[in-house]
Coordinates of C-alpha atoms in Angstrom, one line a residue:
M190 CA 74.7 69.9 98.3
S191 CA 75.0 70.1 102.1
I192 CA 71.9 69.9 104.3
P193 CA 71.5 72.4 107.2
F194 CA 71.8 70.8 110.6
N195 CA 69.6 71.8 113.5
N196 CA 70.9 70.3 116.8
P197 CA 67.7 69.4 118.8
L198 CA 69.8 68.6 121.9
S199 CA 71.1 70.8 124.7
I200 CA 74.5 69.1 124.6
P201 CA 77.2 69.4 121.9
V202 CA 77.4 67.2 118.8
L203 CA 80.7 66.7 116.9
G204 CA 81.2 64.7 113.7
F205 CA 84.2 62.8 112.3
C206 CA 84.4 62.7 108.5
A207 CA 86.9 61.1 106.1
Y208 CA 87.1 59.0 103.0
S209 CA 86.8 55.3 103.4
G210 CA 89.9 53.6 104.7
T211 CA 91.3 56.7 106.5
G212 CA 90.7 55.1 110.0
K213 CA 87.6 56.8 111.5
T214 CA 86.5 53.8 113.4
T215 CA 90.1 52.9 114.5
L216 CA 90.5 56.4 115.9
L217 CA 87.2 56.4 117.7
K218 CA 88.0 53.1 119.3
K219 CA 91.0 54.8 120.9
L220 CA 89.4 58.2 121.5
I221 CA 86.3 57.0 123.3
P222 CA 88.1 55.3 126.2
E223 CA 90.4 58.4 126.5
L224 CA 87.4 60.7 126.8
N225 CA 85.8 58.3 129.2
R226 CA 89.0 58.4 131.3
R227 CA 88.7 62.2 131.4
G228 CA 85.1 62.0 132.7
L229 CA 83.0 62.6 129.6
R230 CA 79.9 60.4 129.1
L231 CA 79.6 59.7 125.4
A232 CA 76.9 58.7 122.9
V233 CA 78.0 57.7 119.4
I234 CA 75.9 57.6 116.2
K235 CA 77.3 55.8 113.2
H236 CA 75.9 56.1 109.6
A237 CA 76.0 52.8 107.7
H238 CA 75.9 52.9 103.9
H239 CA 74.4 49.5 103.6
D240 CA 71.7 47.2 105.0
F241 CA 72.7 45.8 108.4
D242 CA 71.2 43.8 111.2
V243 CA 71.8 43.9 114.9
D244 CA 70.9 40.3 115.9
I245 CA 70.9 36.9 114.2
P246 CA 68.3 34.5 112.9
G247 CA 67.0 32.2 115.6
K248 CA 67.0 34.9 118.3
D249 CA 63.6 35.8 119.6
S250 CA 64.1 39.5 118.9
Y251 CA 65.1 38.8 115.3
E252 CA 62.1 36.5 114.7
M253 CA 59.6 39.0 116.1
R254 CA 61.0 41.8 113.9
K255 CA 60.8 39.6 110.8
A256 CA 57.3 38.7 111.8
G257 CA 56.3 42.4 111.5
A258 CA 57.1 44.2 114.8
R259 CA 58.0 47.8 113.7
Q260 CA 59.9 48.3 117.0
M261 CA 61.5 45.6 119.2
L262 CA 63.0 46.5 122.6
V263 CA 65.3 43.9 124.2
A264 CA 66.4 44.5 127.8
S265 CA 68.5 42.9 130.5
H266 CA 70.3 44.0 133.6
V267 CA 73.3 44.8 131.5
R268 CA 71.9 46.8 128.5
W269 CA 68.8 47.5 126.6
A270 CA 68.4 48.0 122.8
L271 CA 65.5 49.4 120.7
M272 CA 65.4 48.2 117.1
T273 CA 63.2 50.1 114.7
E274 CA 62.2 49.0 111.2
D275 CA 62.0 52.3 109.2
L276 CA 62.5 51.9 105.5
V277 CA 63.3 55.3 104.0
K278 CA 64.7 56.2 100.5
E279 CA 67.5 58.5 101.8
A280 CA 69.7 58.4 104.8
P281 CA 67.8 58.8 108.1
S282 CA 67.5 62.3 109.5
L283 CA 70.3 63.0 112.1
P284 CA 68.2 65.4 114.1
H285 CA 65.5 62.6 114.4
L286 CA 68.2 60.1 115.5
L287 CA 69.6 62.6 118.0
K288 CA 66.2 62.9 119.6
Q289 CA 66.5 59.2 120.5
I290 CA 69.5 59.9 122.7
E291 CA 68.9 60.1 126.4
Q292 CA 70.7 63.5 126.7
D293 CA 70.5 63.6 130.5
K294 CA 72.8 60.6 130.6
V295 CA 75.6 61.9 128.2
D296 CA 77.7 65.0 127.9
L297 CA 78.6 64.8 124.2
V298 CA 77.5 63.0 121.0
L299 CA 80.1 61.8 118.5
V300 CA 78.9 61.2 115.0
E301 CA 80.6 59.0 112.4
G302 CA 79.4 59.7 108.9
F303 CA 76.6 62.1 107.7
K304 CA 79.4 64.0 105.9
K305 CA 76.8 65.9 103.7
L306 CA 75.2 67.5 106.7
E307 CA 76.3 71.0 107.9
L308 CA 77.5 69.5 111.2
P309 CA 80.6 70.7 113.2
K310 CA 83.2 68.1 112.3
I311 CA 86.8 67.0 112.6
E312 CA 88.2 65.9 109.2
L313 CA 90.6 63.0 109.1
H314 CA 93.2 63.0 106.3
R315 CA 96.1 60.9 105.2
A316 CA 98.3 62.3 102.4
S317 CA 99.4 58.8 101.4
H318 CA 95.8 58.1 100.2
G319 CA 95.9 60.8 97.6
K320 CA 92.3 61.9 98.3
P321 CA 91.2 65.6 98.1
F322 CA 90.4 67.6 101.2
I323 CA 86.9 67.7 102.5
H324 CA 87.3 71.1 104.2
T325 CA 87.5 72.9 100.8
Q326 CA 83.8 72.1 100.2
D327 CA 82.7 72.1 103.8
S328 CA 83.0 75.2 106.0
N329 CA 81.9 73.3 109.1
I330 CA 85.2 71.6 109.5
Q331 CA 86.6 72.7 112.9
A332 CA 90.0 71.0 112.7
I333 CA 91.9 68.5 110.6
A334 CA 93.6 65.5 112.1
C335 CA 96.3 64.5 109.7
C336 CA 99.8 63.0 109.2
D337 CA 103.1 64.9 109.1
D338 CA 103.1 64.8 105.3
T339 CA 99.9 66.8 104.9
Q340 CA 100.2 70.4 103.8
L341 CA 97.5 72.6 105.4
P342 CA 96.4 76.3 105.1
S343 CA 97.7 78.2 108.1
D344 CA 94.2 79.2 109.3
L345 CA 93.0 75.6 110.0
R346 CA 93.5 73.9 113.3
R347 CA 95.9 71.0 112.8
L348 CA 95.8 67.9 114.9
D349 CA 98.1 64.8 114.8
I350 CA 96.0 61.9 113.6
N351 CA 98.2 59.5 115.6
N352 CA 98.0 61.5 118.8
V353 CA 94.8 60.5 120.6
E354 CA 95.5 62.6 123.6
Q355 CA 95.8 65.8 121.5
I356 CA 92.6 65.0 119.7
A357 CA 90.9 64.4 123.0
D358 CA 92.2 67.8 124.2
F359 CA 90.5 69.4 121.2
V360 CA 87.2 67.6 121.7
I361 CA 87.0 68.7 125.4
E362 CA 87.9 72.3 124.4
Y363 CA 85.1 72.2 121.7
A364 CA 82.6 70.8 124.3
N365 CA 83.5 73.4 126.9
Q366 CA 83.2 76.3 124.4
W367 CA 80.0 75.0 122.8
Q368 CA 76.9 77.1 123.2
P369 CA 73.4 76.0 122.2
C370 CA 71.9 78.1 119.4
A371 CA 69.1 80.5 120.3
P372 CA 66.0 78.3 120.1
S373 CA 64.0 78.6 117.0
L374 CA 60.8 79.2 118.8
P375 CA 57.5 78.3 117.1
L376 CA 56.7 82.0 117.0
A377 CA 60.1 83.0 115.4
P378 CA 59.9 85.3 112.4
E379 CA 59.4 83.7 109.0
C380 CA 59.0 85.1 105.5
G381 CA 56.3 87.8 105.0
C382 CA 53.0 87.2 103.5
E383 CA 50.5 89.7 102.1
L384 CA 47.0 89.7 103.5
D385 CA 44.9 87.5 101.3
T386 CA 41.8 85.5 102.2
S387 CA 42.9 82.8 99.9
K388 CA 46.1 82.1 101.9
T389 CA 46.7 80.4 105.2
L390 CA 49.1 82.3 107.4
S391 CA 51.5 81.1 110.0
V392 CA 51.2 82.4 113.6
R393 CA 54.2 84.6 113.1
Q394 CA 52.9 86.1 109.8
G395 CA 49.6 86.9 111.4
I396 CA 51.2 88.6 114.4
D397 CA 53.6 90.7 112.2
K398 CA 50.8 91.8 109.9
I399 CA 48.5 92.8 112.8
L400 CA 51.3 94.8 114.5
S401 CA 52.0 96.7 111.3
Y402 CA 48.5 98.3 111.7
V403 CA 48.9 99.3 115.3
N404 CA 49.8 102.9 116.1
P405 CA 50.6 103.4 119.9
I406 CA 48.5 105.9 121.8
T407 CA 50.1 109.2 122.3
E408 CA 47.8 111.0 124.7
V409 CA 49.4 111.4 128.1
E410 CA 47.9 111.9 131.6
T411 CA 49.4 112.4 135.0
I412 CA 48.2 110.1 137.7
A413 CA 49.1 109.4 141.4
L414 CA 51.7 106.7 142.0
D415 CA 49.1 104.7 143.8
E416 CA 47.0 104.5 140.7
S417 CA 49.8 103.5 138.3
S418 CA 49.6 99.7 138.5
S419 CA 49.7 98.2 135.0
R420 CA 49.8 101.6 133.3
V421 CA 52.6 102.3 130.8
L422 CA 55.1 105.0 131.6
A423 CA 55.0 107.8 129.0
H424 CA 58.2 109.7 129.8
D425 CA 61.6 108.6 131.1
A426 CA 61.7 108.8 134.9
I427 CA 64.9 110.8 135.7
S428 CA 66.2 110.4 139.3
P429 CA 66.2 113.6 141.3
V430 CA 68.5 112.1 143.9
D431 CA 71.3 109.6 144.4
V432 CA 70.3 106.2 145.5
P433 CA 71.6 105.7 148.1
Q434 CA 71.6 109.4 148.9
H435 CA 74.6 109.1 151.2
T436 CA 77.6 106.7 151.4
N437 CA 76.4 104.4 154.1
S438 CA 77.0 101.2 156.0
A439 CA 75.8 97.9 154.6
M440 CA 76.3 96.2 158.1
D441 CA 75.8 96.8 161.8
G442 CA 79.4 97.2 163.0
Y443 CA 82.2 99.8 163.2
A444 CA 83.3 102.5 160.8
F445 CA 87.0 103.5 160.7
K446 CA 89.8 104.6 158.4
Y447 CA 91.6 101.6 156.8
S448 CA 95.4 101.4 157.2
E449 CA 98.2 98.8 156.6
P450 CA 99.0 97.4 158.9
M451 CA 95.8 97.5 160.9
L452 CA 95.9 99.0 164.4
D453 CA 95.5 96.8 167.4
S454 CA 92.5 98.8 168.7
Y455 CA 90.5 101.8 167.8
K456 CA 88.9 104.4 170.2
I457 CA 85.1 104.5 170.0
V458 CA 84.0 108.1 169.7
A459 CA 80.3 107.9 168.9
D460 CA 77.3 105.9 167.9
V461 CA 75.7 106.5 164.5
M462 CA 72.1 105.3 164.1
A463 CA 70.2 105.1 160.8
G464 CA 68.7 108.5 160.1
H465 CA 71.4 110.3 162.0
S466 CA 75.1 111.2 161.3
Y467 CA 78.4 112.0 163.0
Q468 CA 79.1 115.6 162.4
H469 CA 82.9 115.5 162.9
T470 CA 85.8 114.0 160.8
L471 CA 87.0 110.7 162.1
N472 CA 90.7 110.7 163.0
D473 CA 93.2 107.9 162.6
G474 CA 92.7 105.3 165.3
E475 CA 89.1 106.4 165.9
A476 CA 85.9 104.4 165.2
V477 CA 82.2 104.8 165.5
R478 CA 79.5 102.2 166.2
I479 CA 77.3 102.3 163.1
M480 CA 74.0 100.8 162.1
T481 CA 72.9 99.5 158.7
G482 CA 71.9 102.4 156.5
A483 CA 73.6 105.1 158.6
P484 CA 75.9 107.6 156.8
I485 CA 79.6 106.9 156.9
P486 CA 81.4 109.7 158.8
A487 CA 84.0 111.8 157.0
G488 CA 87.4 110.3 157.4
A489 CA 86.0 106.7 157.5
D490 CA 86.2 104.3 154.5
T491 CA 85.7 100.8 155.9
I492 CA 83.2 98.8 158.0
Q493 CA 83.9 95.7 160.1
M494 CA 80.8 93.8 161.2
K495 CA 80.0 93.7 164.9
E496 CA 80.3 89.8 165.0
L497 CA 84.0 90.2 164.2
A498 CA 84.7 92.9 166.7
K499 CA 85.5 92.9 170.5
E500 CA 84.9 95.9 172.7
D501 CA 87.0 96.7 175.7
D502 CA 85.7 99.8 177.6
D503 CA 85.8 102.6 175.0
S504 CA 88.0 100.8 172.4
V505 CA 87.4 98.0 169.9
S506 CA 89.6 95.5 168.2
F507 CA 88.8 93.5 165.1
S508 CA 89.3 89.9 163.9
G509 CA 88.9 88.3 160.6
S510 CA 90.0 89.5 157.2
I511 CA 89.5 93.2 156.4
A512 CA 89.7 94.9 153.0
L513 CA 89.6 98.6 152.2
G514 CA 86.0 99.8 151.5
Q515 CA 84.3 96.6 152.7
H516 CA 80.6 96.8 153.6
V517 CA 80.4 100.3 152.4
R518 CA 77.6 101.4 150.0
Q519 CA 78.6 104.4 147.9
A520 CA 76.2 107.3 147.2
G521 CA 74.5 106.8 143.8
E522 CA 75.7 103.2 143.7
D523 CA 72.2 101.9 142.7
I524 CA 70.9 105.0 140.8
A525 CA 72.9 108.2 140.3
K526 CA 71.2 111.6 140.3
D527 CA 70.0 112.8 136.8
Q528 CA 70.3 109.2 135.6
T529 CA 67.3 107.5 133.8
A530 CA 65.8 105.3 136.5
L531 CA 63.1 103.9 134.3
A532 CA 62.7 104.4 130.6
A533 CA 59.3 105.2 129.0
G534 CA 57.4 102.2 127.6
H535 CA 57.6 100.1 130.8
R536 CA 54.4 98.7 132.1
L537 CA 54.5 99.6 135.8
Q538 CA 54.3 96.8 138.3
A539 CA 55.1 96.5 142.0
A540 CA 58.9 96.6 141.7
H541 CA 58.8 99.7 139.4
Q542 CA 56.4 101.5 141.7
G543 CA 58.5 100.8 144.8
M544 CA 61.7 102.1 143.0
L545 CA 60.0 105.2 141.8
A546 CA 58.6 105.8 145.3
S547 CA 62.1 105.6 146.7
L548 CA 63.1 108.4 144.3
G549 CA 60.3 110.6 145.6
F550 CA 57.9 110.4 142.6
G551 CA 54.3 111.0 143.8
Q552 CA 52.8 111.4 140.3
L553 CA 53.7 109.8 137.0
P554 CA 53.0 110.6 133.3
V555 CA 51.4 107.6 131.7
Y556 CA 49.7 106.9 128.4
R557 CA 45.9 106.9 128.3
K558 CA 44.3 103.5 128.7
P559 CA 43.3 101.8 125.5
R560 CA 39.5 101.5 125.2
V561 CA 38.3 98.1 124.1
A562 CA 34.7 97.3 123.1
V563 CA 33.6 93.7 123.5
F564 CA 30.5 91.8 122.3
S565 CA 29.4 88.3 121.5
T566 CA 27.2 87.3 118.5
G567 CA 24.6 84.7 118.0
D568 CA 20.9 84.0 118.7
E569 CA 22.1 80.8 120.5
V570 CA 24.0 82.8 123.2
C571 CA 22.4 83.6 126.5
Q572 CA 23.4 86.1 129.3
P573 CA 24.7 84.3 132.5
G574 CA 22.3 84.8 135.3
Q575 CA 19.2 84.6 133.0
P576 CA 17.2 81.4 132.3
L577 CA 18.8 79.3 129.7
K578 CA 16.7 79.2 126.5
P579 CA 16.1 75.9 124.6
N580 CA 19.0 75.0 122.3
C581 CA 21.1 77.8 123.7
I582 CA 24.4 78.1 125.6
Y583 CA 25.6 80.7 128.1
D584 CA 28.0 83.3 126.9
S585 CA 31.4 82.6 128.4
N586 CA 33.6 84.2 125.8
R587 CA 32.7 87.8 126.5
F588 CA 33.6 87.4 130.2
T589 CA 36.9 85.7 129.4
I590 CA 37.9 88.5 126.9
K591 CA 36.9 91.3 129.3
S592 CA 39.0 89.7 132.1
M593 CA 42.1 89.5 129.8
V594 CA 41.5 93.0 128.5
K595 CA 41.4 94.4 132.1
Q596 CA 44.5 92.4 133.0
L597 CA 46.3 94.4 130.3
G598 CA 45.3 97.7 131.9
C599 CA 42.6 98.6 129.3
E600 CA 39.2 100.2 129.8
V601 CA 36.4 97.8 128.8
I602 CA 33.2 98.8 127.0
D603 CA 30.8 95.9 127.3
L604 CA 28.3 95.8 124.4
G605 CA 26.6 92.6 125.5
I606 CA 25.2 90.1 123.1
I607 CA 24.3 91.2 119.6
H608 CA 21.8 88.9 117.9
D609 CA 22.0 87.6 114.4
S610 CA 20.7 90.6 112.5
E611 CA 22.7 92.5 109.9
E612 CA 21.2 95.8 110.9
A613 CA 21.8 95.3 114.6
L614 CA 25.4 94.3 114.0
I615 CA 26.1 97.3 111.7
D616 CA 24.7 99.6 114.4
A617 CA 26.8 97.9 117.1
L618 CA 30.0 98.0 115.1
K619 CA 29.6 101.7 114.1
G620 CA 28.8 102.6 117.7
A621 CA 31.8 100.6 119.0
A622 CA 34.2 102.2 116.6
V623 CA 33.2 105.7 117.8
Q624 CA 33.8 104.8 121.5
A625 CA 36.8 102.4 121.4
D626 CA 40.3 102.0 120.0
V627 CA 39.8 98.3 119.6
V628 CA 36.6 96.3 118.9
I629 CA 36.6 92.5 119.7
S630 CA 33.8 90.1 118.8
S631 CA 33.6 86.3 119.2
G632 CA 31.9 83.9 116.9
G633 CA 30.7 84.2 113.3
V634 CA 34.1 84.1 111.6
S635 CA 34.4 80.4 110.7
V636 CA 33.8 78.9 107.3
G637 CA 30.2 77.9 107.3
D638 CA 29.0 80.4 109.9
A639 CA 26.0 82.5 109.1
D640 CA 27.0 85.6 107.1
F641 CA 25.4 88.2 109.4
I642 CA 28.7 89.4 110.9
K643 CA 30.6 89.1 107.6
L644 CA 28.0 91.1 105.7
A645 CA 28.0 93.7 108.5
L646 CA 31.8 94.0 108.6
A647 CA 32.0 94.4 104.8
K648 CA 29.7 97.4 105.0
V649 CA 31.4 99.2 107.9
G650 CA 35.1 98.5 107.5
Q651 CA 38.1 96.9 105.9
I652 CA 38.3 93.4 107.2
N653 CA 40.4 90.3 106.3
F654 CA 39.3 86.8 107.1
W655 CA 42.3 84.7 107.7
R656 CA 43.0 81.0 108.1
I657 CA 45.8 80.8 110.6
N658 CA 47.9 77.6 110.5
M659 CA 47.3 76.8 114.2
R660 CA 45.1 74.7 116.4
P661 CA 42.9 75.7 118.2
G662 CA 41.9 79.1 116.7
R663 CA 42.3 78.6 113.0
P664 CA 39.7 81.3 111.8
L665 CA 40.5 84.9 112.6
A666 CA 39.2 88.2 111.3
F667 CA 41.2 91.4 111.6
G668 CA 40.9 94.9 110.1
Q669 CA 39.7 98.4 110.7
I670 CA 36.4 100.1 111.3
S671 CA 37.0 103.8 110.9
D672 CA 40.0 104.5 113.2
S673 CA 39.5 101.4 115.4
L674 CA 41.1 98.1 115.1
F675 CA 38.8 95.1 114.8
F676 CA 39.4 91.5 116.0
G677 CA 36.9 88.8 115.2
L678 CA 37.8 85.7 117.3
P679 CA 36.5 82.2 116.9
G680 CA 33.4 81.0 118.8
N681 CA 35.0 78.1 120.7
P682 CA 36.0 79.1 124.2
V683 CA 39.5 77.7 124.3
A684 CA 40.2 79.0 120.7
V685 CA 39.1 82.5 122.0
M686 CA 41.7 82.5 124.8
V687 CA 44.5 81.0 122.6
S688 CA 43.8 83.5 119.8
F689 CA 43.7 86.4 122.3
M690 CA 47.0 85.4 123.8
Q691 CA 48.8 85.2 120.4
F692 CA 47.2 88.0 118.4
V693 CA 45.2 90.5 120.5
Q694 CA 47.6 90.6 123.5
P695 CA 50.7 91.9 121.5
A696 CA 48.4 94.4 119.7
L697 CA 47.0 95.8 122.9
R698 CA 50.5 96.0 124.5
K699 CA 51.9 98.0 121.5
L700 CA 48.8 100.2 121.4
A701 CA 49.2 101.0 125.1
G702 CA 52.8 102.2 124.4
E703 CA 54.6 99.1 125.9
L704 CA 58.0 98.7 124.2
E705 CA 60.0 95.6 123.6
W706 CA 57.4 93.1 124.9
A707 CA 57.6 89.5 123.8
P708 CA 55.7 86.5 125.1
T709 CA 57.4 84.4 127.8
M710 CA 58.6 81.2 126.3
L711 CA 60.3 78.6 128.5
P712 CA 62.0 75.3 127.6
A713 CA 60.6 72.3 129.4
V714 CA 60.9 68.5 129.2
A715 CA 57.9 66.7 127.8
D716 CA 56.5 64.0 130.1
C717 CA 54.0 62.7 127.6
N718 CA 53.6 62.1 123.8
L719 CA 52.6 65.3 122.0
R720 CA 51.2 65.2 118.5
S721 CA 50.5 67.8 115.9
R722 CA 50.5 68.1 112.1
E723 CA 53.7 69.2 110.4
G724 CA 53.3 72.7 109.1
R725 CA 50.9 73.7 111.8
T726 CA 51.5 75.3 115.2
E727 CA 49.7 73.4 118.0
F728 CA 48.8 75.1 121.3
T729 CA 48.2 72.3 123.8
R730 CA 47.0 73.0 127.3
G731 CA 49.5 71.8 129.8
V732 CA 50.6 71.7 133.4
Y733 CA 54.3 72.4 134.1
H734 CA 56.3 72.1 137.3
L735 CA 59.8 72.2 138.5
A736 CA 61.0 68.6 138.9
S737 CA 63.7 67.2 141.2
D738 CA 66.3 67.3 138.3
G739 CA 66.1 71.1 138.5
R740 CA 64.3 71.4 135.1
L741 CA 60.8 72.4 134.1
H742 CA 58.7 69.4 133.1
V743 CA 55.3 69.6 131.4
T744 CA 52.4 67.2 130.5
S745 CA 49.1 67.9 128.8
T746 CA 45.9 68.4 130.6
G747 CA 44.3 65.5 128.7
A748 CA 41.5 65.9 126.1
Q749 CA 42.1 69.0 124.1
G750 CA 38.6 69.9 122.6
S751 CA 38.2 73.6 121.7
G752 CA 35.1 73.9 123.8
M753 CA 36.6 72.3 127.0
L754 CA 37.1 75.3 129.3
S755 CA 38.0 72.9 132.1
S756 CA 41.3 72.2 130.3
M757 CA 42.3 75.9 130.6
V758 CA 41.3 75.8 134.3
K759 CA 43.4 72.7 135.0
G760 CA 46.4 74.0 133.0
N761 CA 48.9 76.7 133.8
C762 CA 50.5 77.0 130.3
L763 CA 50.3 76.4 126.6
I764 CA 52.6 73.8 125.2
V765 CA 53.7 75.2 121.8
I766 CA 54.4 72.5 119.2
G767 CA 56.1 74.2 116.3
E768 CA 55.4 73.8 112.6
Q769 CA 58.4 71.5 112.1
D770 CA 57.2 69.0 114.7
E771 CA 54.7 66.1 114.2
L772 CA 55.5 63.9 117.2
L773 CA 57.3 64.8 120.4
I774 CA 58.0 62.0 122.8
P775 CA 58.8 62.0 126.6
G776 CA 62.2 63.5 127.1
D777 CA 62.0 65.9 124.2
T778 CA 62.4 69.6 124.8
V779 CA 59.3 71.7 124.1
Y780 CA 58.5 75.4 124.7
I781 CA 55.7 76.5 127.0
Q782 CA 53.9 79.8 127.3
P783 CA 52.8 80.3 130.9
F784 CA 49.4 81.7 131.7
A785 CA 50.7 83.8 134.5
D786 CA 51.0 87.1 132.5
L787 CA 47.3 87.0 131.4
L788 CA 45.2 84.2 132.8

């Protein structure tokens, strides 16, 4: 049975497979220098079917390995080698081995062996050996390098096994056409999972289940353009005009009618300034001085910039190349009249507002703001600005949540701190559900927490307590109180922010009517070791920057305790370590979720 292959690199990987004795190594020894000659930097991974060693008894590196060193790195000014003792029952994982390649130093990885892996490969075949084809059992074969005696199906690419130049041509063609697969992000969809307090959900399963309960707001109100920042457009904005409204000049220069050949000079008949026009039709051999944005006169179709023009009294001559229609912006080129300028469901920001203003919109139809009630729970929580009671902490979560809610254009209802009393919590929850579309609390949802909030929720709504396979933010409560959605976030400050970003944010955006939103996820190069537990999504606070190699690089902020708010202040992103990863090392590609949209 073949094993699926997931290329962890941003460069192509191509395998060579064949039965023993076909000549894989012989071919590669000729192919590698040919590809080097053509400018390709290569890495090669070879699968050995037997025990092997890379140095000999008596060498220091050999003796240190045999003494118990799990990894031994030997280096000189010529080369360096890392030898790793890793006894496994099966063949080593190719994706793991590929991660050891310094991909910024090579263009292509060639793999010899691993024929059971679903890896793009070239099959080598010699009819004289009497062996069956591999391609009949492996759909990943890209081509077959074979001898003249071999009979092939017509739909397979045939290469001459003795023609190294032809095989090199194919390898380069494959490398040029190769595209990396869409990254399997840590938040990518997985299988569904029913709500059940006995189950642990993945991050994706939790998001999908929450969004299935969210019905977007339908109430619409009309507001002034000036007040529309961060509001969600309720109806398509149809342009009442062409943009630009007139065919106009993209340059300061001269407008004239193009002809072949060009005339030696043109008579200047007028000046056309922005906001004004030439009321007559321009005749052959006539030109007007024209400013950027001014309407093109009738009869003119081409502009030459003033830097390539020379005036002599009332005439002008041109130098440089001239093409018909150059430097002319056509009416409606940007947005045509009666065209949809902006579709409903967009959250309005500065660029949207500027464009709509340019079309003459003074008022806009938008969806009503979602109303969000926020409170904290616990007798140990104190209001900032008040004296700190013994054995208590100041309430930070409520202020963090309110700020993020406002950032998403929602109306906040602050219910303050609700102390540990079932009766007080029931009253607060009922009152909040009457006023708000969404109710958010922090604290009281972890295993081992006092049961006040859980008892109160059980009496006022339908609530599920989930264990999310993530860190920080494992406990999460979600459900409904009357017609309102309820989110019970963890008590730890960092877990509150991470949980809000992953679960509350997409729900509030959908509720507000925002369409096709997805969290920003960017690839970055890890500059430090990053650890997680396989099967769990880890959100590590990080700092990313654009490095001199033109790529984003990221490192963690240091200690990652769930109560360390300073790590969120120091950071500018979350480093998302997916469920499939346990250890990422410097140079590995990771995905980051920038704070910019929310924090």
